[in-house]
GROMACS .gro file of C-alpha atoms in nm:
model
  435
    1MET     CA    1   8.588   8.554  13.048
    2THR     CA    2   8.590   8.911  12.914
    3HIS     CA    3   8.750   8.990  12.578
    4PHE     CA    4   8.912   9.317  12.471
    5THR     CA    5   9.082   9.432  12.153
    6VAL     CA    6   9.366   9.686  12.163
    7ILE     CA    7   9.431   9.864  11.833
    8ALA     CA    8   9.730  10.086  11.760
    9ASN     CA    9   9.885  10.251  11.458
   10THR     CA   10  10.181  10.012  11.459
   11THR     CA   11  10.304   9.731  11.237
   12SER     CA   12  10.131   9.464  11.446
   13SER     CA   13   9.822   9.691  11.488
   14VAL     CA   14   9.606   9.459  11.702
   15LEU     CA   15   9.631   9.284  12.039
   16TYR     CA   16   9.368   9.054  12.187
   17LEU     CA   17   9.321   9.041  12.565
   18ASP     CA   18   9.127   8.769  12.744
   19ILE     CA   19   9.063   8.869  13.106
   20GLY     CA   20   8.932   8.583  13.314
   21ASN     CA   21   8.944   8.681  13.682
   22LYS     CA   22   8.931   8.977  13.919
   23ALA     CA   23   9.307   8.985  13.973
   24THR     CA   24   9.373   9.027  13.599
   25THR     CA   25   9.096   9.287  13.573
   26ARG     CA   26   9.255   9.491  13.854
   27LEU     CA   27   9.594   9.455  13.689
   28PHE     CA   28   9.480   9.604  13.358
   29ALA     CA   29   9.278   9.872  13.534
   30GLU     CA   30   9.596   9.977  13.714
   31LEU     CA   31   9.801   9.956  13.392
   32ILE     CA   32   9.563  10.166  13.182
   33ASN     CA   33   9.408  10.398  13.443
   34ASP     CA   34   9.675  10.388  13.715
   35ASN     CA   35   9.389  10.282  13.943
   36PRO     CA   36   9.322   9.913  14.024
   37GLU     CA   37   8.970  10.002  14.146
   38ALA     CA   38   8.863  10.165  13.819
   39ASP     CA   39   8.556  10.000  13.671
   40THR     CA   40   8.564  10.174  13.333
   41VAL     CA   41   8.830  10.231  13.069
   42LYS     CA   42   8.808  10.502  12.806
   43TYR     CA   43   8.821  10.379  12.450
   44LEU     CA   44   9.081  10.633  12.338
   45GLN     CA   45   9.406  10.606  12.533
   46THR     CA   46   9.752  10.763  12.510
   47ALA     CA   47  10.075  10.563  12.515
   48SER     CA   48  10.231  10.795  12.771
   49GLN     CA   49  10.570  10.736  12.930
   50GLU     CA   50  10.392  10.686  13.261
   51LEU     CA   51  10.190  10.398  13.110
   52LYS     CA   52  10.507  10.239  12.971
   53ASP     CA   53  10.669  10.271  13.313
   54ARG     CA   54  10.381  10.063  13.452
   55LEU     CA   55  10.430   9.776  13.204
   56HIS     CA   56  10.625   9.585  13.469
   57LEU     CA   57  10.284   9.508  13.621
   58LEU     CA   58  10.227   9.262  13.336
   59ASP     CA   59  10.503   9.037  13.470
   60ALA     CA   60  10.239   8.874  13.690
   61ILE     CA   61  10.069   8.728  13.382
   62GLY     CA   62  10.345   8.480  13.302
   63GLU     CA   63  10.466   8.354  12.966
   64ARG     CA   64  10.252   8.591  12.756
   65VAL     CA   65  10.415   8.897  12.909
   66TYR     CA   66  10.681   8.943  12.639
   67LYS     CA   67  10.430   8.989  12.354
   68LEU     CA   68  10.208   9.212  12.567
   69LYS     CA   69  10.493   9.440  12.663
   70GLU     CA   70  10.631   9.445  12.309
   71PHE     CA   71  10.296   9.561  12.171
   72PHE     CA   72  10.274   9.861  12.407
   73TYR     CA   73  10.644   9.949  12.375
   74ASP     CA   74  10.604   9.961  11.994
   75ILE     CA   75  10.347  10.241  12.020
   76PRO     CA   76  10.541  10.571  11.991
   77THR     CA   77  10.528  10.761  12.317
   78GLY     CA   78  10.251  11.019  12.308
   79GLN     CA   79  10.051  10.850  12.032
   80HIS     CA   80   9.700  10.717  12.084
   81PHE     CA   81   9.563  10.366  12.089
   82LEU     CA   82   9.213  10.217  12.125
   83PHE     CA   83   9.104   9.988  12.410
   84LEU     CA   84   8.779   9.831  12.287
   85PRO     CA   85   8.542   9.573  12.438
   86GLY     CA   86   8.491   9.244  12.258
   87ARG     CA   87   8.701   9.060  12.003
   88ILE     CA   88   8.724   9.254  11.675
   89GLU     CA   89   8.848   9.022  11.400
   90ASP     CA   90   8.726   9.199  11.086
   91ARG     CA   91   9.053   9.318  10.929
   92ILE     CA   92   8.876   9.596  10.742
   93GLN     CA   93   8.738   9.733  11.067
   94ILE     CA   94   9.082   9.714  11.228
   95TYR     CA   95   9.229   9.894  10.926
   96LEU     CA   96   8.971  10.172  10.957
   97TYR     CA   97   9.047  10.211  11.327
   98THR     CA   98   9.423  10.236  11.266
   99LYS     CA   99   9.361  10.487  10.988
  100GLN     CA  100   9.151  10.692  11.230
  101LEU     CA  101   9.435  10.686  11.486
  102ALA     CA  102   9.681  10.805  11.220
  103GLU     CA  103   9.451  11.099  11.144
  104ILE     CA  104   9.414  11.186  11.516
  105ASP     CA  105   9.792  11.187  11.569
  106LYS     CA  106   9.863  11.342  11.227
  107VAL     CA  107  10.123  11.073  11.148
  108PRO     CA  108  10.161  10.828  10.857
  109LEU     CA  109   9.959  10.507  10.862
  110GLN     CA  110  10.193  10.227  10.969
  111SER     CA  111   9.977   9.923  10.896
  112THR     CA  112   9.921   9.957  10.521
  113ASP     CA  113   9.862   9.594  10.424
  114LEU     CA  114   9.496   9.663  10.344
  115GLU     CA  115   9.518  10.019  10.219
  116ARG     CA  116   9.489   9.932   9.849
  117ILE     CA  117   9.218   9.670   9.878
  118ALA     CA  118   9.026   9.810  10.176
  119SER     CA  119   8.759   9.990   9.976
  120TYR     CA  120   8.695   9.688   9.750
  121LEU     CA  121   8.666   9.447  10.041
  122TYR     CA  122   8.476   9.685  10.265
  123ASP     CA  123   8.206   9.727  10.003
  124HIS     CA  124   8.154   9.355   9.958
  125TYR     CA  125   8.301   9.139  10.234
  126GLU     CA  126   8.342   9.076  10.603
  127VAL     CA  127   8.710   8.998  10.655
  128ARG     CA  128   8.857   8.790  10.937
  129THR     CA  129   9.216   8.683  10.992
  130PHE     CA  130   9.328   8.372  11.182
  131ASN     CA  131   9.696   8.358  11.274
  132GLY     CA  132   9.873   8.035  11.362
  133GLU     CA  133  10.081   8.216  11.624
  134GLU     CA  134   9.766   8.315  11.814
  135ARG     CA  135   9.605   8.092  12.075
  136LEU     CA  136   9.241   8.059  11.977
  137ASN     CA  137   8.990   7.781  12.043
  138ILE     CA  138   8.706   7.788  11.790
  139GLY     CA  139   8.371   7.637  11.880
  140VAL     CA  140   8.181   7.517  12.186
  141PHE     CA  141   8.390   7.447  12.498
  142ASP     CA  142   8.145   7.197  12.649
  143ARG     CA  143   8.223   6.864  12.480
  144THR     CA  144   7.877   6.727  12.549
  145LYS     CA  145   7.727   7.008  12.340
  146ARG     CA  146   7.964   6.988  12.044
  147ILE     CA  147   7.850   6.885  11.698
  148CYS     CA  148   8.122   6.786  11.453
  149ARG     CA  149   8.139   7.033  11.166
  150PHE     CA  150   8.229   6.763  10.915
  151CYS     CA  151   8.011   6.463  10.997
  152GLY     CA  152   7.729   6.617  11.204
  153ARG     CA  153   7.768   6.368  11.490
  154SER     CA  154   7.795   6.441  11.862
  155MET     CA  155   7.870   6.258  12.186
  156PRO     CA  156   7.839   5.974  12.274
  157GLU     CA  157   7.842   5.856  11.912
  158VAL     CA  158   8.182   6.025  11.864
  159LYS     CA  159   8.451   6.161  12.094
  160PHE     CA  160   8.626   6.499  12.107
  161LYS     CA  161   8.945   6.409  12.295
  162GLN     CA  162   9.207   6.484  12.027
  163LYS     CA  163   9.334   6.836  11.959
  164ALA     CA  164   9.212   6.920  11.608
  165HIS     CA  165   9.423   7.202  11.464
  166ALA     CA  166   9.218   7.438  11.245
  167ILE     CA  167   9.519   7.469  11.013
  168SER     CA  168   9.746   7.165  10.996
  169GLU     CA  169  10.009   7.159  11.268
  170SER     CA  170  10.262   7.046  11.005
  171LEU     CA  171  10.238   7.396  10.850
  172GLY     CA  172  10.354   7.554  11.176
  173ASN     CA  173  10.015   7.624  11.335
  174LYS     CA  174  10.033   7.576  11.710
  175GLY     CA  175   9.754   7.796  11.843
  176LEU     CA  176   9.442   7.769  11.622
  177VAL     CA  177   9.229   7.477  11.739
  178CYS     CA  178   8.884   7.370  11.615
  179LEU     CA  179   8.690   7.225  11.907
  180GLU     CA  180   8.411   7.104  11.679
  181GLU     CA  181   8.598   6.833  11.490
  182CYS     CA  182   8.544   6.482  11.624
  183ASP     CA  183   8.826   6.232  11.671
  184ASP     CA  184   8.706   6.017  11.380
  185CYS     CA  185   8.716   6.306  11.133
  186ASN     CA  186   9.043   6.435  11.278
  187THR     CA  187   9.210   6.097  11.224
  188ARG     CA  188   9.062   6.061  10.875
  189PHE     CA  189   9.178   6.406  10.763
  190ASN     CA  190   9.524   6.350  10.913
  191GLN     CA  191   9.562   6.036  10.704
  192THR     CA  192   9.427   6.178  10.377
  193ILE     CA  193   9.391   6.542  10.271
  194GLU     CA  194   9.616   6.694  10.540
  195GLN     CA  195   9.887   6.441  10.466
  196ASP     CA  196   9.882   6.543  10.099
  197VAL     CA  197   9.920   6.911  10.196
  198THR     CA  198  10.224   6.822  10.405
  199ARG     CA  199  10.377   6.624  10.118
  200LEU     CA  200  10.330   6.904   9.865
  201PHE     CA  201  10.468   7.186  10.083
  202GLN     CA  202  10.721   7.008  10.302
  203PHE     CA  203  11.021   7.119  10.096
  204PHE     CA  204  10.931   7.487  10.150
  205LEU     CA  205  10.858   7.424  10.518
  206ILE     CA  206  11.203   7.270  10.560
  207LEU     CA  207  11.376   7.557  10.380
  208LYS     CA  208  11.204   7.806  10.612
  209GLY     CA  209  11.279   7.596  10.923
  210ILE     CA  210  10.910   7.558  11.013
  211LYS     CA  211  10.850   7.290  11.273
  212GLY     CA  212  10.563   7.044  11.252
  213LYS     CA  213  10.401   6.817  11.508
  214ASN     CA  214  10.719   6.617  11.568
  215GLY     CA  215  10.969   6.900  11.540
  216ASN     CA  216  11.183   6.957  11.232
  217PRO     CA  217  11.054   6.733  10.951
  218THR     CA  218  11.259   6.530  10.703
  219LEU     CA  219  11.163   6.501  10.337
  220GLN     CA  220  11.258   6.150  10.231
  221GLY     CA  221  11.299   6.062   9.864
  222ASP     CA  222  11.458   5.785   9.662
  223GLY     CA  223  11.808   5.783   9.805
  224ILE     CA  224  11.801   6.146   9.914
  225SER     CA  225  11.664   6.327  10.218
  226ILE     CA  226  11.655   6.690  10.333
  227LYS     CA  227  11.625   6.827  10.685
  228ASN     CA  228  11.669   7.165  10.852
  229ASP     CA  229  11.902   7.136  11.153
  230PRO     CA  230  11.863   7.434  11.390
  231SER     CA  231  12.148   7.330  11.622
  232SER     CA  232  12.390   7.569  11.450
  233GLN     CA  233  12.164   7.870  11.514
  234SER     CA  234  12.336   7.961  11.841
  235THR     CA  235  12.689   7.952  11.699
  236LEU     CA  236  12.647   8.051  11.332
  237GLY     CA  237  12.333   8.264  11.359
  238ARG     CA  238  12.160   8.042  11.103
  239SER     CA  239  12.033   7.689  11.073
  240THR     CA  240  12.195   7.421  10.857
  241LEU     CA  241  12.032   7.245  10.565
  242VAL     CA  242  12.133   6.878  10.579
  243LEU     CA  243  12.116   6.674  10.258
  244LYS     CA  244  12.181   6.300  10.267
  245VAL     CA  245  12.262   6.146   9.929
  246PRO     CA  246  12.360   5.792   9.825
  247THR     CA  247  12.692   5.879   9.662
  248MET     CA  248  12.912   6.180   9.599
  249PRO     CA  249  13.146   6.257   9.306
  250ASP     CA  250  13.517   6.219   9.375
  251THR     CA  251  13.581   6.592   9.387
  252HIS     CA  252  13.565   6.887   9.624
  253ASP     CA  253  13.507   7.139   9.347
  254PRO     CA  254  13.204   7.336   9.476
  255GLN     CA  255  13.051   7.395   9.133
  256GLU     CA  256  13.065   7.028   9.036
  257ILE     CA  257  12.919   6.925   9.369
  258ALA     CA  258  12.637   7.180   9.345
  259LYS     CA  259  12.549   7.061   8.995
  260TYR     CA  260  12.551   6.697   9.105
  261ILE     CA  261  12.327   6.754   9.409
  262SER     CA  262  12.083   6.966   9.205
  263GLY     CA  263  12.034   6.671   8.973
  264LEU     CA  264  11.928   6.452   9.266
  265PHE     CA  265  11.611   6.650   9.335
  266SER     CA  266  11.431   6.433   9.081
  267GLY     CA  267  11.459   6.162   9.346
  268PHE     CA  268  11.151   6.298   9.522
  269SER     CA  269  10.919   6.175   9.246
  270CYS     CA  270  10.834   5.880   9.473
  271VAL     CA  271  10.651   6.126   9.702
  272LYS     CA  272  10.294   6.146   9.573
  273TYR     CA  273   9.985   6.353   9.651
  274ILE     CA  274   9.636   6.401   9.505
  275PRO     CA  275   9.597   6.761   9.377
  276GLN     CA  276   9.225   6.788   9.459
  277ASN     CA  277   9.300   6.690   9.820
  278ILE     CA  278   9.504   7.010   9.850
  279TYR     CA  279   9.201   7.219   9.747
  280LYS     CA  280   8.976   7.019   9.981
  281CYS     CA  281   9.213   7.075  10.271
  282PHE     CA  282   9.232   7.450  10.206
  283CYS     CA  283   8.851   7.466  10.220
  284LYS     CA  284   8.846   7.245  10.530
  285TYR     CA  285   9.064   7.507  10.705
  286VAL     CA  286   8.805   7.775  10.620
  287LEU     CA  287   8.517   7.566  10.754
  288SER     CA  288   8.717   7.501  11.072
  289VAL     CA  289   8.735   7.872  11.161
  290ILE     CA  290   8.414   8.039  11.042
  291ASP     CA  291   8.121   8.086  11.280
  292SER     CA  292   7.915   7.766  11.297
  293GLU     CA  293   7.595   7.955  11.209
  294TYR     CA  294   7.723   7.978  10.849
  295LEU     CA  295   7.803   7.607  10.810
  296PRO     CA  296   7.461   7.519  10.656
  297TYR     CA  297   7.559   7.736  10.356
  298PHE     CA  298   7.849   7.497  10.296
  299LYS     CA  299   7.676   7.159  10.311
  300GLY     CA  300   7.779   7.094   9.949
  301THR     CA  301   8.138   7.186  10.033
  302ILE     CA  302   8.144   6.950  10.331
  303ASP     CA  303   8.000   6.666  10.122
  304TRP     CA  304   8.272   6.725   9.862
  305ILE     CA  305   8.547   6.730  10.128
  306ASN     CA  306   8.422   6.401  10.273
  307GLU     CA  307   8.374   6.209   9.947
  308PRO     CA  308   8.643   5.991   9.786
  309PRO     CA  309   8.841   6.155   9.502
  310SER     CA  310   8.602   6.222   9.213
  311ARG     CA  311   8.597   6.451   8.913
  312HIS     CA  312   8.457   6.802   8.952
  313LYS     CA  313   8.487   7.131   8.770
  314LEU     CA  314   8.652   7.359   9.024
  315PRO     CA  315   8.767   7.722   9.025
  316PRO     CA  316   9.141   7.776   8.990
  317VAL     CA  317   9.362   7.830   9.291
  318TRP     CA  318   9.611   8.114   9.259
  319TYR     CA  319   9.939   8.175   9.437
  320TYR     CA  320  10.155   8.483   9.472
  321THR     CA  321  10.438   8.615   9.685
  322VAL     CA  322  10.460   8.924   9.902
  323PRO     CA  323  10.799   9.074  10.001
  324ASN     CA  324  10.892   9.011  10.366
  325SER     CA  325  10.584   8.796  10.426
  326THR     CA  326  10.579   8.608  10.755
  327ASN     CA  327  10.650   8.236  10.755
  328SER     CA  328  10.381   8.171  11.016
  329PRO     CA  329  10.061   8.021  10.874
  330TYR     CA  330   9.761   8.249  10.863
  331LEU     CA  331   9.422   8.241  10.695
  332VAL     CA  332   9.222   8.544  10.577
  333VAL     CA  333   8.856   8.459  10.517
  334MET     CA  334   8.623   8.681  10.313
  335GLN     CA  335   8.245   8.633  10.341
  336ARG     CA  336   8.014   8.837  10.119
  337LYS     CA  337   7.787   9.070  10.317
  338HIS     CA  338   7.523   9.135  10.050
  339ASN     CA  339   7.312   8.930   9.807
  340HIS     CA  340   7.477   9.044   9.484
  341LYS     CA  341   7.589   8.707   9.350
  342ASP     CA  342   7.819   8.817   9.070
  343ILE     CA  343   8.112   8.758   9.306
  344PRO     CA  344   8.181   8.450   9.525
  345TYR     CA  345   8.017   8.428   9.866
  346CYS     CA  346   8.337   8.307  10.030
  347TRP     CA  347   8.702   8.311   9.931
  348ALA     CA  348   9.021   8.306  10.131
  349ILE     CA  349   9.396   8.364  10.133
  350LEU     CA  350   9.620   8.108  10.304
  351ASN     CA  351   9.984   8.179  10.388
  352ILE     CA  352  10.214   7.875  10.382
  353ALA     CA  353  10.587   7.928  10.440
  354GLY     CA  354  10.567   8.283  10.305
  355TYR     CA  355  10.365   8.197   9.993
  356GLN     CA  356  10.003   8.311   9.957
  357TYR     CA  357   9.734   8.086   9.809
  358LEU     CA  358   9.405   8.251   9.704
  359PHE     CA  359   9.102   8.028   9.650
  360ILE     CA  360   8.723   8.033   9.622
  361VAL     CA  361   8.529   7.798   9.851
  362PRO     CA  362   8.314   7.596   9.604
  363PHE     CA  363   7.969   7.435   9.633
  364CYS     CA  364   7.827   7.712   9.855
  365SER     CA  365   7.447   7.743   9.848
  366HIS     CA  366   7.478   8.126   9.853
  367ASP     CA  367   7.657   8.125   9.517
  368LYS     CA  368   7.461   8.159   9.193
  369TYR     CA  369   7.762   8.065   8.980
  370LYS     CA  370   8.034   7.800   9.014
  371PHE     CA  371   8.310   8.040   8.900
  372VAL     CA  372   8.466   7.779   8.676
  373GLY     CA  373   8.396   7.944   8.338
  374LYS     CA  374   8.639   8.197   8.196
  375SER     CA  375   8.400   8.493   8.205
  376ARG     CA  376   8.307   8.447   8.574
  377VAL     CA  377   8.665   8.385   8.679
  378ASP     CA  378   8.788   8.687   8.483
  379PHE     CA  379   8.519   8.909   8.641
  380PHE     CA  380   8.631   8.805   8.990
  381LEU     CA  381   8.999   8.845   8.903
  382GLN     CA  382   8.946   9.189   8.753
  383GLY     CA  383   8.809   9.316   9.082
  384LEU     CA  384   9.113   9.178   9.263
  385LYS     CA  385   9.358   9.317   9.008
  386ASN     CA  386   9.203   9.662   9.028
  387ALA     CA  387   9.246   9.648   9.405
  388MET     CA  388   9.588   9.477   9.402
  389PRO     CA  389   9.760   9.597   9.084
  390ASN     CA  390  10.107   9.485   9.194
  391ILE     CA  391  10.010   9.128   9.282
  392ASN     CA  392  10.101   8.869   9.018
  393LEU     CA  393   9.845   8.590   9.056
  394GLN     CA  394   9.964   8.258   8.912
  395PRO     CA  395   9.699   7.985   8.857
  396MET     CA  396   9.734   7.632   8.994
  397LYS     CA  397   9.528   7.336   8.875
  398LEU     CA  398   9.410   7.146   9.180
  399HIS     CA  399   9.119   6.953   9.031
  400GLY     CA  400   9.308   6.631   8.951
  401ILE     CA  401   9.225   6.310   9.138
  402ALA     CA  402   9.518   6.090   9.026
  403PRO     CA  403   9.826   6.053   9.250
  404THR     CA  404  10.084   6.304   9.130
  405SER     CA  405  10.458   6.290   9.183
  406LEU     CA  406  10.624   6.569   9.377
  407ARG     CA  407  10.839   6.783   9.150
  408ILE     CA  408  11.099   7.011   9.304
  409ASN     CA  409  11.253   7.264   9.071
  410ALA     CA  410  11.555   7.366   9.275
  411ASN     CA  411  11.920   7.429   9.207
  412ILE     CA  412  12.188   7.418   9.474
  413GLU     CA  413  12.443   7.697   9.438
  414ILE     CA  414  12.765   7.739   9.633
  415PRO     CA  415  12.881   8.102   9.597
  416PRO     CA  416  13.255   8.150   9.542
  417GLU     CA  417  13.291   8.331   9.874
  418CYS     CA  418  13.170   8.023  10.065
  419VAL     CA  419  13.444   7.814  10.222
  420GLU     CA  420  13.433   7.440  10.283
  421GLY     CA  421  13.462   7.366  10.653
  422ARG     CA  422  13.310   7.702  10.744
  423ASP     CA  423  12.995   7.744  10.535
  424TYR     CA  424  12.937   7.387  10.419
  425TYR     CA  425  13.062   7.045  10.519
  426PHE     CA  426  13.087   6.693  10.377
  427ILE     CA  427  13.046   6.412  10.627
  428GLU     CA  428  13.126   6.056  10.526
  429PRO     CA  429  12.977   5.788  10.753
  430LYS     CA  430  13.202   5.494  10.845
  431THR     CA  431  12.962   5.222  10.734
  432ASN     CA  432  12.713   5.397  10.505
  433PRO     CA  433  12.751   5.552  10.158
  434SER     CA  434  12.897   5.901  10.140
  435VAL     CA  435  12.682   6.189  10.260
   0.00000   0.00000   0.00000
């Protein structure tokens, strides 16, 4: 299979093409060069009207055609794009390419997500992004040659039959799959650290309507449950948040009802998770996607992920929000490309339901420091703040090993313009308590 990367000065900026047979090769040769027999494609191309008129050729590809067409249609007619061999995943390199295209066309740079931090990262790190909407198998395809990244075993001692998602499927990841995670480790992680991640973030996943392995999840508490029902999307243009509660006050006053329901959110304290398992799972995602040649650097990290809950001094985890951030899960992994050890060898940003979580991968043999003391943490943060002055990083403590109750700080509000029977409903079952 031959891989290509298409880069354009658009919001989406990058498209990956995997061409696996002669028919597909001829198709793209005809699309780009207007000649199915062409055996070369120039790197610098123009999104001419003639090329866009040939996009109907992509219909032969099947279900992927919509995203392919959308990418090329989004390039302004007459502007340039790059058609490059191989799979380019370094976000800094992609940023530099799109900036170059903007300079060629003398137009503003559209993809500006890295503009402020590009120089800082480019000096120190290789940057790769893994998007849960993208179909990507990571690791060796031949099962007989696979070695599990987390236990070091291979066939026939272990099996590789289950689909091991590189980022938990419960977070909305459908496409990123780690081929080098054995069934034993996959089952163990599903029942421990990944389950705790789901418990902690499920409320936000429900609010955003993000589907997990079994469709739309339900958060079940003590006498209260929450679920996102998408069935109203076609008629109302929005999904419906369904709350089931044990009793309701004898009133239809919207303000009293909102106050009463808000008080019931304490009922989720019966849902428990181990904070350190969240940190472990974040790091497990990183080790599921990086190139296997770097795994020996993280032997200490893997040992920590596999051990039972135990006390460790760990770096903080920070979270922040970005306006209009996508709800799809994605992971940005930074690996240091020099030997200056004043900054961490590896750190990452994970997007969950539109919230970003920034964390250092601990116990790496290429780190001189643990980045747990105030001076080392402040030094790392100062570099980030200089590069991202508008980002408000809030620390989270994820070193605890005791089961912790889920706390949801939420208030239900019913605006005065909302009308019962149109915007919200009360349904009383015949045999059960009021809902």
